[in-house]
């Protein structure tokens, strides 16, 4: 029984569940609320799950509803959720790769030759250092900006800088402003540090470590690193072009900004679906076409073993290579001169289809229990599952069943995809017999 509970595939969801429940209890304390009384259980639970799953969806206004103590609880939950995701997802990935006989890839990623306890300690240490450096750098830049340009006193400037740096690096999207960061849409010294913190956190620790070791030798990068970096760049460029083109004349978003400000806002908006819920423009004012583009970017998400959600960039582009190989009639799927094992292809397909199923079921539940337009419900369901946190503004309006549905989607989206992927990989085994071949009609 003990072995069953401590199995990594079961331990990760259990750890996040415990963290969410502890966070719920803390947020229900009267000291956590800015007003009188304590937060209702549903409000505390929804907010705690959103924070520990680094999502950013809220049903109450963060800055006016929660006290300073409550905000501290939130930032701690975000840090635990983000740090835990990076380390635990990395560990599951390493265990899975080891089961698949890819020990040499683990060695390249971890600067070590074995998978002993020393390796785990080294990984945790490097993740902690990376987290501190990025958050401290971004927090310092924003603190100085708040202090010197916006006239905050030192304490407020430091708290706002630290809170938003932690929220950005962990792809959480929680903000200490009722309109998120819309008030800073024209300020590059606020927008760009937040955007780059989101990008770095969302790329994934294994990629960052490998790039750090082999920055000047990209030829030697693993297929995972190449897919993640190339896919991230492609999605950022396409997202930027789409936002700039579709929203150029939209007076409700960027239509009234200067050309330079439109470029800044479009870049920021292209980064956020990677998956951080900061919004520099009112999401509810976006054109329908832009919402559709955002749906796609949110569902794909960021890099594996990072703080981003979604089905992950590598999953999406790996499936694209599978389709391309099938169209060309090739027996093997190759990426960067390497053949992709069929078990990895099945894992990618399983993760993607489970993601589609989760969003579809969640959307259907919301549709049955509300009269909100389908476009908004799909957007909300994807945002929850992909742990993005962007919203058209309907989250507080949802009934109890709607809030519970989003809670399940956030939790499943944060711990579900990589847990399923790891479980599939760790259960991979060779059979010494094969059944007769059959070819059902496809398409």
Tab-separated table of C-alpha atoms in Angstrom, residues 21-323:
chain	number	residue	atom	x	y	z
A	21	UNK	CA	-6.185	22.085	0.458
A	22	UNK	CA	-3.674	23.727	2.798
A	23	UNK	CA	-3.928	26.903	0.723
A	24	UNK	CA	-7.712	26.742	0.942
A	25	UNK	CA	-7.540	26.525	4.701
A	26	UNK	CA	-5.204	29.514	4.945
A	27	UNK	CA	-7.336	31.628	2.606
A	28	UNK	CA	-10.419	30.847	4.704
A	29	UNK	CA	-8.831	32.507	7.718
A	30	UNK	CA	-10.354	35.931	8.482
A	31	UNK	CA	-6.869	37.475	8.358
A	32	UNK	CA	-6.611	36.550	4.674
A	33	UNK	CA	-9.566	38.699	3.633
A	34	UNK	CA	-9.444	42.470	3.297
A	35	UNK	CA	-13.092	42.862	4.330
A	36	UNK	CA	-15.055	41.558	7.266
A	37	UNK	CA	-15.444	37.858	7.891
A	38	UNK	CA	-13.759	34.915	6.223
A	39	UNK	CA	-13.765	33.900	2.587
A	40	UNK	CA	-16.420	31.295	1.676
A	41	UNK	CA	-15.037	27.775	1.081
A	42	UNK	CA	-15.686	27.880	-2.675
A	43	UNK	CA	-13.877	31.200	-3.121
A	44	UNK	CA	-10.914	29.990	-1.075
A	45	UNK	CA	-10.780	26.618	-2.870
A	46	UNK	CA	-11.049	28.122	-6.358
A	47	UNK	CA	-8.357	30.708	-5.639
A	48	UNK	CA	-6.013	28.209	-3.969
A	49	UNK	CA	-6.295	25.709	-6.841
A	50	UNK	CA	-5.780	28.511	-9.363
A	51	UNK	CA	-2.647	29.639	-7.497
A	52	UNK	CA	-1.031	26.267	-6.830
A	53	UNK	CA	-1.822	25.178	-10.398
A	54	UNK	CA	-0.333	28.514	-11.576
A	55	UNK	CA	-3.422	29.389	-13.604
A	56	UNK	CA	-4.629	32.870	-12.643
A	57	UNK	CA	-8.383	32.507	-13.056
A	58	UNK	CA	-10.237	34.274	-10.232
A	59	UNK	CA	-13.834	34.686	-9.101
A	60	UNK	CA	-13.051	37.665	-6.847
A	61	UNK	CA	-10.896	40.733	-7.391
A	62	UNK	CA	-7.459	39.847	-6.002
A	63	UNK	CA	-6.356	43.301	-4.897
A	64	UNK	CA	-9.598	44.336	-3.159
A	65	UNK	CA	-10.742	40.981	-1.760
A	66	UNK	CA	-7.557	39.619	-0.213
A	67	UNK	CA	-5.495	41.248	2.525
A	68	UNK	CA	-1.713	41.513	2.459
A	69	UNK	CA	-1.587	38.209	4.330
A	70	UNK	CA	-3.866	36.660	1.716
A	71	UNK	CA	-1.653	37.982	-1.081
A	72	UNK	CA	1.382	36.478	0.649
A	73	UNK	CA	-0.421	33.124	0.792
A	74	UNK	CA	-1.129	33.412	-2.931
A	75	UNK	CA	2.460	34.185	-3.889
A	76	UNK	CA	3.711	31.296	-1.740
A	77	UNK	CA	1.239	28.913	-3.379
A	78	UNK	CA	2.301	30.165	-6.808
A	79	UNK	CA	5.960	29.638	-5.971
A	80	UNK	CA	5.332	26.168	-4.590
A	81	UNK	CA	3.202	25.245	-7.587
A	82	UNK	CA	5.683	26.574	-10.120
A	83	UNK	CA	8.791	25.222	-8.425
A	84	UNK	CA	7.094	21.912	-7.821
A	85	UNK	CA	5.947	21.644	-11.408
A	86	UNK	CA	9.446	22.274	-12.751
A	87	UNK	CA	11.149	19.813	-10.424
A	88	UNK	CA	8.516	17.093	-10.220
A	89	UNK	CA	7.772	17.193	-13.934
A	90	UNK	CA	11.492	17.002	-14.652
A	91	UNK	CA	11.853	14.037	-12.315
A	92	UNK	CA	8.930	12.215	-13.924
A	93	UNK	CA	10.374	12.932	-17.327
A	94	UNK	CA	13.727	11.522	-16.243
A	95	UNK	CA	12.127	8.400	-14.791
A	96	UNK	CA	10.132	7.895	-17.967
A	97	UNK	CA	13.136	8.375	-20.233
A	98	UNK	CA	15.144	5.985	-18.109
A	99	UNK	CA	12.466	3.334	-18.532
A	100	UNK	CA	12.627	3.859	-22.273
A	101	UNK	CA	16.371	3.312	-22.348
A	102	UNK	CA	17.264	6.953	-23.091
A	103	UNK	CA	19.779	7.307	-20.279
A	104	UNK	CA	22.249	9.132	-22.537
A	105	UNK	CA	19.719	11.952	-23.049
A	106	UNK	CA	19.297	12.305	-19.314
A	107	UNK	CA	23.056	12.501	-18.919
A	108	UNK	CA	23.285	15.318	-21.445
A	109	UNK	CA	20.482	17.231	-19.745
A	110	UNK	CA	21.624	16.847	-16.154
A	111	UNK	CA	25.418	17.067	-16.468
A	112	UNK	CA	25.700	13.754	-14.672
A	113	UNK	CA	26.357	10.116	-15.490
A	114	UNK	CA	23.844	8.389	-13.246
A	115	UNK	CA	20.321	8.797	-11.878
A	116	UNK	CA	21.180	8.498	-8.178
A	117	UNK	CA	20.179	10.755	-5.315
A	118	UNK	CA	23.036	13.114	-6.117
A	119	UNK	CA	21.482	13.780	-9.518
A	120	UNK	CA	18.126	14.674	-7.960
A	121	UNK	CA	19.832	17.072	-5.582
A	122	UNK	CA	21.763	18.687	-8.423
A	123	UNK	CA	18.582	19.186	-10.438
A	124	UNK	CA	16.745	20.759	-7.517
A	125	UNK	CA	19.686	23.056	-6.821
A	126	UNK	CA	19.875	24.277	-10.400
A	127	UNK	CA	16.125	24.834	-10.577
A	128	UNK	CA	16.255	26.834	-7.346
A	129	UNK	CA	19.142	28.989	-8.605
A	130	UNK	CA	17.442	29.616	-11.942
A	131	UNK	CA	14.188	30.520	-10.203
A	132	UNK	CA	15.902	32.952	-7.847
A	133	UNK	CA	17.980	34.638	-10.555
A	134	UNK	CA	15.079	35.218	-12.950
A	135	UNK	CA	12.614	36.348	-10.287
A	136	UNK	CA	15.175	38.590	-8.595
A	137	UNK	CA	16.190	40.213	-11.891
A	138	UNK	CA	12.644	40.831	-13.090
A	139	UNK	CA	11.522	41.892	-9.631
A	140	UNK	CA	14.372	44.401	-9.335
A	141	UNK	CA	13.606	45.977	-12.710
A	142	UNK	CA	9.926	46.328	-11.897
A	143	UNK	CA	10.605	47.563	-8.362
A	144	UNK	CA	12.805	50.373	-9.691
A	145	UNK	CA	10.180	51.236	-12.292
A	146	UNK	CA	7.391	51.420	-9.714
A	147	UNK	CA	9.613	53.384	-7.340
A	148	UNK	CA	11.208	55.916	-9.691
A	149	UNK	CA	8.554	56.394	-12.381
A	150	UNK	CA	5.190	55.669	-10.759
A	151	UNK	CA	5.993	57.151	-7.359
A	152	UNK	CA	5.297	54.080	-5.195
A	153	UNK	CA	6.910	54.088	-1.776
A	154	UNK	CA	9.722	51.533	-1.403
A	155	UNK	CA	7.641	48.903	0.404
A	156	UNK	CA	4.827	48.949	-2.152
A	157	UNK	CA	7.261	49.042	-5.072
A	158	UNK	CA	9.190	46.052	-3.724
A	159	UNK	CA	6.036	44.019	-3.030
A	160	UNK	CA	4.498	44.758	-6.434
A	161	UNK	CA	7.766	43.988	-8.193
A	162	UNK	CA	8.287	40.719	-6.309
A	163	UNK	CA	4.681	39.533	-6.604
A	164	UNK	CA	4.476	40.088	-10.356
A	165	UNK	CA	7.938	38.628	-10.981
A	166	UNK	CA	6.989	35.405	-9.162
A	167	UNK	CA	3.627	35.327	-10.900
A	168	UNK	CA	5.219	35.832	-14.324
A	169	UNK	CA	8.077	33.333	-14.044
A	170	UNK	CA	5.690	30.693	-12.758
A	171	UNK	CA	3.235	31.508	-15.564
A	172	UNK	CA	0.506	32.186	-12.986
A	173	UNK	CA	-0.884	35.493	-14.242
A	174	UNK	CA	-2.101	36.759	-10.875
A	175	UNK	CA	-1.860	40.563	-10.677
A	176	UNK	CA	-2.322	43.139	-7.937
A	177	UNK	CA	-4.498	45.305	-10.182
A	178	UNK	CA	-8.194	44.909	-10.917
A	179	UNK	CA	-7.538	45.233	-14.679
A	180	UNK	CA	-4.481	42.947	-14.607
A	181	UNK	CA	-1.703	44.969	-16.303
A	182	UNK	CA	-3.836	46.939	-18.759
A	183	UNK	CA	-2.674	50.179	-17.146
A	184	UNK	CA	0.915	49.453	-18.239
A	185	UNK	CA	0.211	48.478	-21.849
A	186	UNK	CA	2.397	51.310	-23.193
A	187	UNK	CA	5.267	50.819	-20.721
A	188	UNK	CA	8.027	48.549	-22.114
A	189	UNK	CA	9.854	48.435	-18.756
A	190	UNK	CA	6.859	46.651	-17.264
A	191	UNK	CA	5.599	44.685	-20.255
A	192	UNK	CA	8.904	43.269	-21.508
A	193	UNK	CA	10.288	41.975	-18.183
A	194	UNK	CA	6.964	40.246	-17.521
A	195	UNK	CA	6.897	38.765	-21.034
A	196	UNK	CA	10.446	37.433	-20.914
A	197	UNK	CA	9.911	35.942	-17.444
A	198	UNK	CA	6.884	34.099	-18.832
A	199	UNK	CA	8.885	32.838	-21.827
A	200	UNK	CA	11.812	31.618	-19.719
A	201	UNK	CA	9.585	29.902	-17.171
A	202	UNK	CA	7.485	28.317	-19.899
A	203	UNK	CA	10.350	26.870	-21.934
A	204	UNK	CA	11.096	24.199	-19.376
A	205	UNK	CA	14.056	23.489	-17.136
A	206	UNK	CA	15.604	20.601	-19.148
A	207	UNK	CA	15.853	22.866	-22.203
A	208	UNK	CA	17.321	25.780	-20.251
A	209	UNK	CA	19.934	23.520	-18.673
A	210	UNK	CA	20.963	21.978	-21.963
A	211	UNK	CA	21.171	25.340	-23.707
A	212	UNK	CA	23.274	26.647	-20.829
A	213	UNK	CA	25.718	23.779	-21.263
A	214	UNK	CA	25.844	23.848	-25.048
A	215	UNK	CA	24.923	27.389	-25.959
A	216	UNK	CA	27.527	27.601	-28.716
A	217	UNK	CA	26.989	24.032	-29.956
A	218	UNK	CA	23.341	23.893	-31.071
A	219	UNK	CA	24.142	20.984	-33.387
A	220	UNK	CA	24.519	18.823	-30.297
A	221	UNK	CA	21.181	19.809	-28.774
A	222	UNK	CA	18.665	17.039	-28.183
A	223	UNK	CA	15.565	16.689	-30.332
A	224	UNK	CA	13.464	17.796	-27.365
A	225	UNK	CA	15.394	21.061	-27.036
A	226	UNK	CA	15.312	21.757	-30.768
A	227	UNK	CA	11.567	21.081	-30.971
A	228	UNK	CA	10.822	23.237	-27.930
A	229	UNK	CA	12.892	26.244	-28.998
A	230	UNK	CA	11.862	26.139	-32.654
A	231	UNK	CA	8.214	25.564	-31.778
A	232	UNK	CA	8.234	28.373	-29.231
A	233	UNK	CA	9.749	30.800	-31.729
A	234	UNK	CA	7.264	29.833	-34.454
A	235	UNK	CA	4.246	30.221	-32.179
A	236	UNK	CA	5.457	33.560	-30.799
A	237	UNK	CA	6.008	34.990	-34.282
A	238	UNK	CA	2.699	33.700	-35.656
A	239	UNK	CA	0.833	34.864	-32.554
A	240	UNK	CA	2.415	38.309	-32.747
A	241	UNK	CA	1.498	38.700	-36.431
A	242	UNK	CA	-2.048	37.460	-35.805
A	243	UNK	CA	-2.691	39.836	-32.881
A	244	UNK	CA	-1.187	42.812	-34.677
A	245	UNK	CA	-3.155	42.157	-37.870
A	246	UNK	CA	-6.513	41.185	-36.351
A	247	UNK	CA	-6.579	43.888	-33.640
A	248	UNK	CA	-4.912	46.766	-35.524
A	249	UNK	CA	-8.115	48.787	-35.918
A	250	UNK	CA	-10.007	47.475	-32.879
A	251	UNK	CA	-10.626	50.559	-30.717
A	252	UNK	CA	-11.510	48.317	-27.773
A	253	UNK	CA	-7.990	46.865	-27.633
A	254	UNK	CA	-5.005	48.377	-29.489
A	255	UNK	CA	-6.723	50.457	-32.173
A	256	UNK	CA	-6.063	53.787	-30.414
A	257	UNK	CA	-2.393	53.099	-29.633
A	258	UNK	CA	0.597	54.349	-31.603
A	259	UNK	CA	2.393	51.966	-33.964
A	260	UNK	CA	5.151	51.235	-31.451
A	261	UNK	CA	2.623	50.685	-28.693
A	262	UNK	CA	0.608	48.341	-30.914
A	263	UNK	CA	3.740	46.288	-31.552
A	264	UNK	CA	4.508	46.106	-27.826
A	265	UNK	CA	0.944	45.142	-26.912
A	266	UNK	CA	0.742	42.522	-29.672
A	267	UNK	CA	4.018	40.920	-28.594
A	268	UNK	CA	2.826	40.810	-24.982
A	269	UNK	CA	-0.528	39.333	-26.023
A	270	UNK	CA	1.248	36.684	-28.111
A	271	UNK	CA	3.355	35.629	-25.115
A	272	UNK	CA	0.596	35.351	-22.524
A	273	UNK	CA	-1.238	32.310	-23.956
A	274	UNK	CA	2.085	30.439	-23.327
A	275	UNK	CA	0.471	30.161	-20.436
A	276	UNK	CA	0.252	33.205	-18.188
A	277	UNK	CA	-2.987	35.045	-17.616
A	278	UNK	CA	-1.793	38.641	-17.625
A	279	UNK	CA	-3.787	40.740	-20.057
A	280	UNK	CA	-2.673	44.116	-21.377
A	281	UNK	CA	-5.977	44.690	-23.195
A	282	UNK	CA	-9.572	43.706	-22.272
A	283	UNK	CA	-9.898	40.085	-23.402
A	284	UNK	CA	-13.652	40.481	-23.760
A	285	UNK	CA	-13.077	43.155	-26.415
A	286	UNK	CA	-10.941	40.948	-28.672
A	287	UNK	CA	-12.337	40.065	-32.083
A	288	UNK	CA	-13.796	36.592	-32.495
A	289	UNK	CA	-10.938	35.655	-34.824
A	290	UNK	CA	-8.388	36.728	-32.226
A	291	UNK	CA	-10.139	34.679	-29.555
A	292	UNK	CA	-9.888	31.653	-31.853
A	293	UNK	CA	-6.146	32.226	-32.319
A	294	UNK	CA	-5.786	32.544	-28.542
A	295	UNK	CA	-7.685	29.272	-28.065
A	296	UNK	CA	-5.146	27.487	-30.271
A	297	UNK	CA	-2.115	29.040	-28.574
A	298	UNK	CA	-3.482	28.283	-25.108
A	299	UNK	CA	-4.247	24.659	-25.943
A	300	UNK	CA	-0.727	24.078	-27.291
A	301	UNK	CA	0.871	25.809	-24.301
A	302	UNK	CA	4.595	25.914	-23.529
A	303	UNK	CA	7.518	23.582	-22.950
A	304	UNK	CA	7.552	20.330	-21.021
A	305	UNK	CA	8.853	20.263	-17.426
A	306	UNK	CA	8.355	24.019	-17.107
A	307	UNK	CA	5.716	26.217	-15.551
A	308	UNK	CA	3.526	26.372	-18.653
A	309	UNK	CA	0.413	24.307	-19.287
A	310	UNK	CA	-1.364	23.020	-22.392
A	311	UNK	CA	-0.528	19.801	-24.211
A	312	UNK	CA	2.993	21.234	-24.684
A	313	UNK	CA	4.906	22.477	-27.710
A	314	UNK	CA	6.826	19.236	-28.176
A	315	UNK	CA	3.622	17.201	-28.231
A	316	UNK	CA	2.050	19.433	-30.876
A	317	UNK	CA	5.032	19.588	-33.214
A	318	UNK	CA	5.875	15.935	-32.746
A	319	UNK	CA	2.372	15.079	-33.954
A	320	UNK	CA	2.893	17.442	-36.879
A	321	UNK	CA	5.965	15.396	-37.861
A	322	UNK	CA	3.926	12.194	-37.485
A	323	UNK	CA	1.311	13.559	-39.895
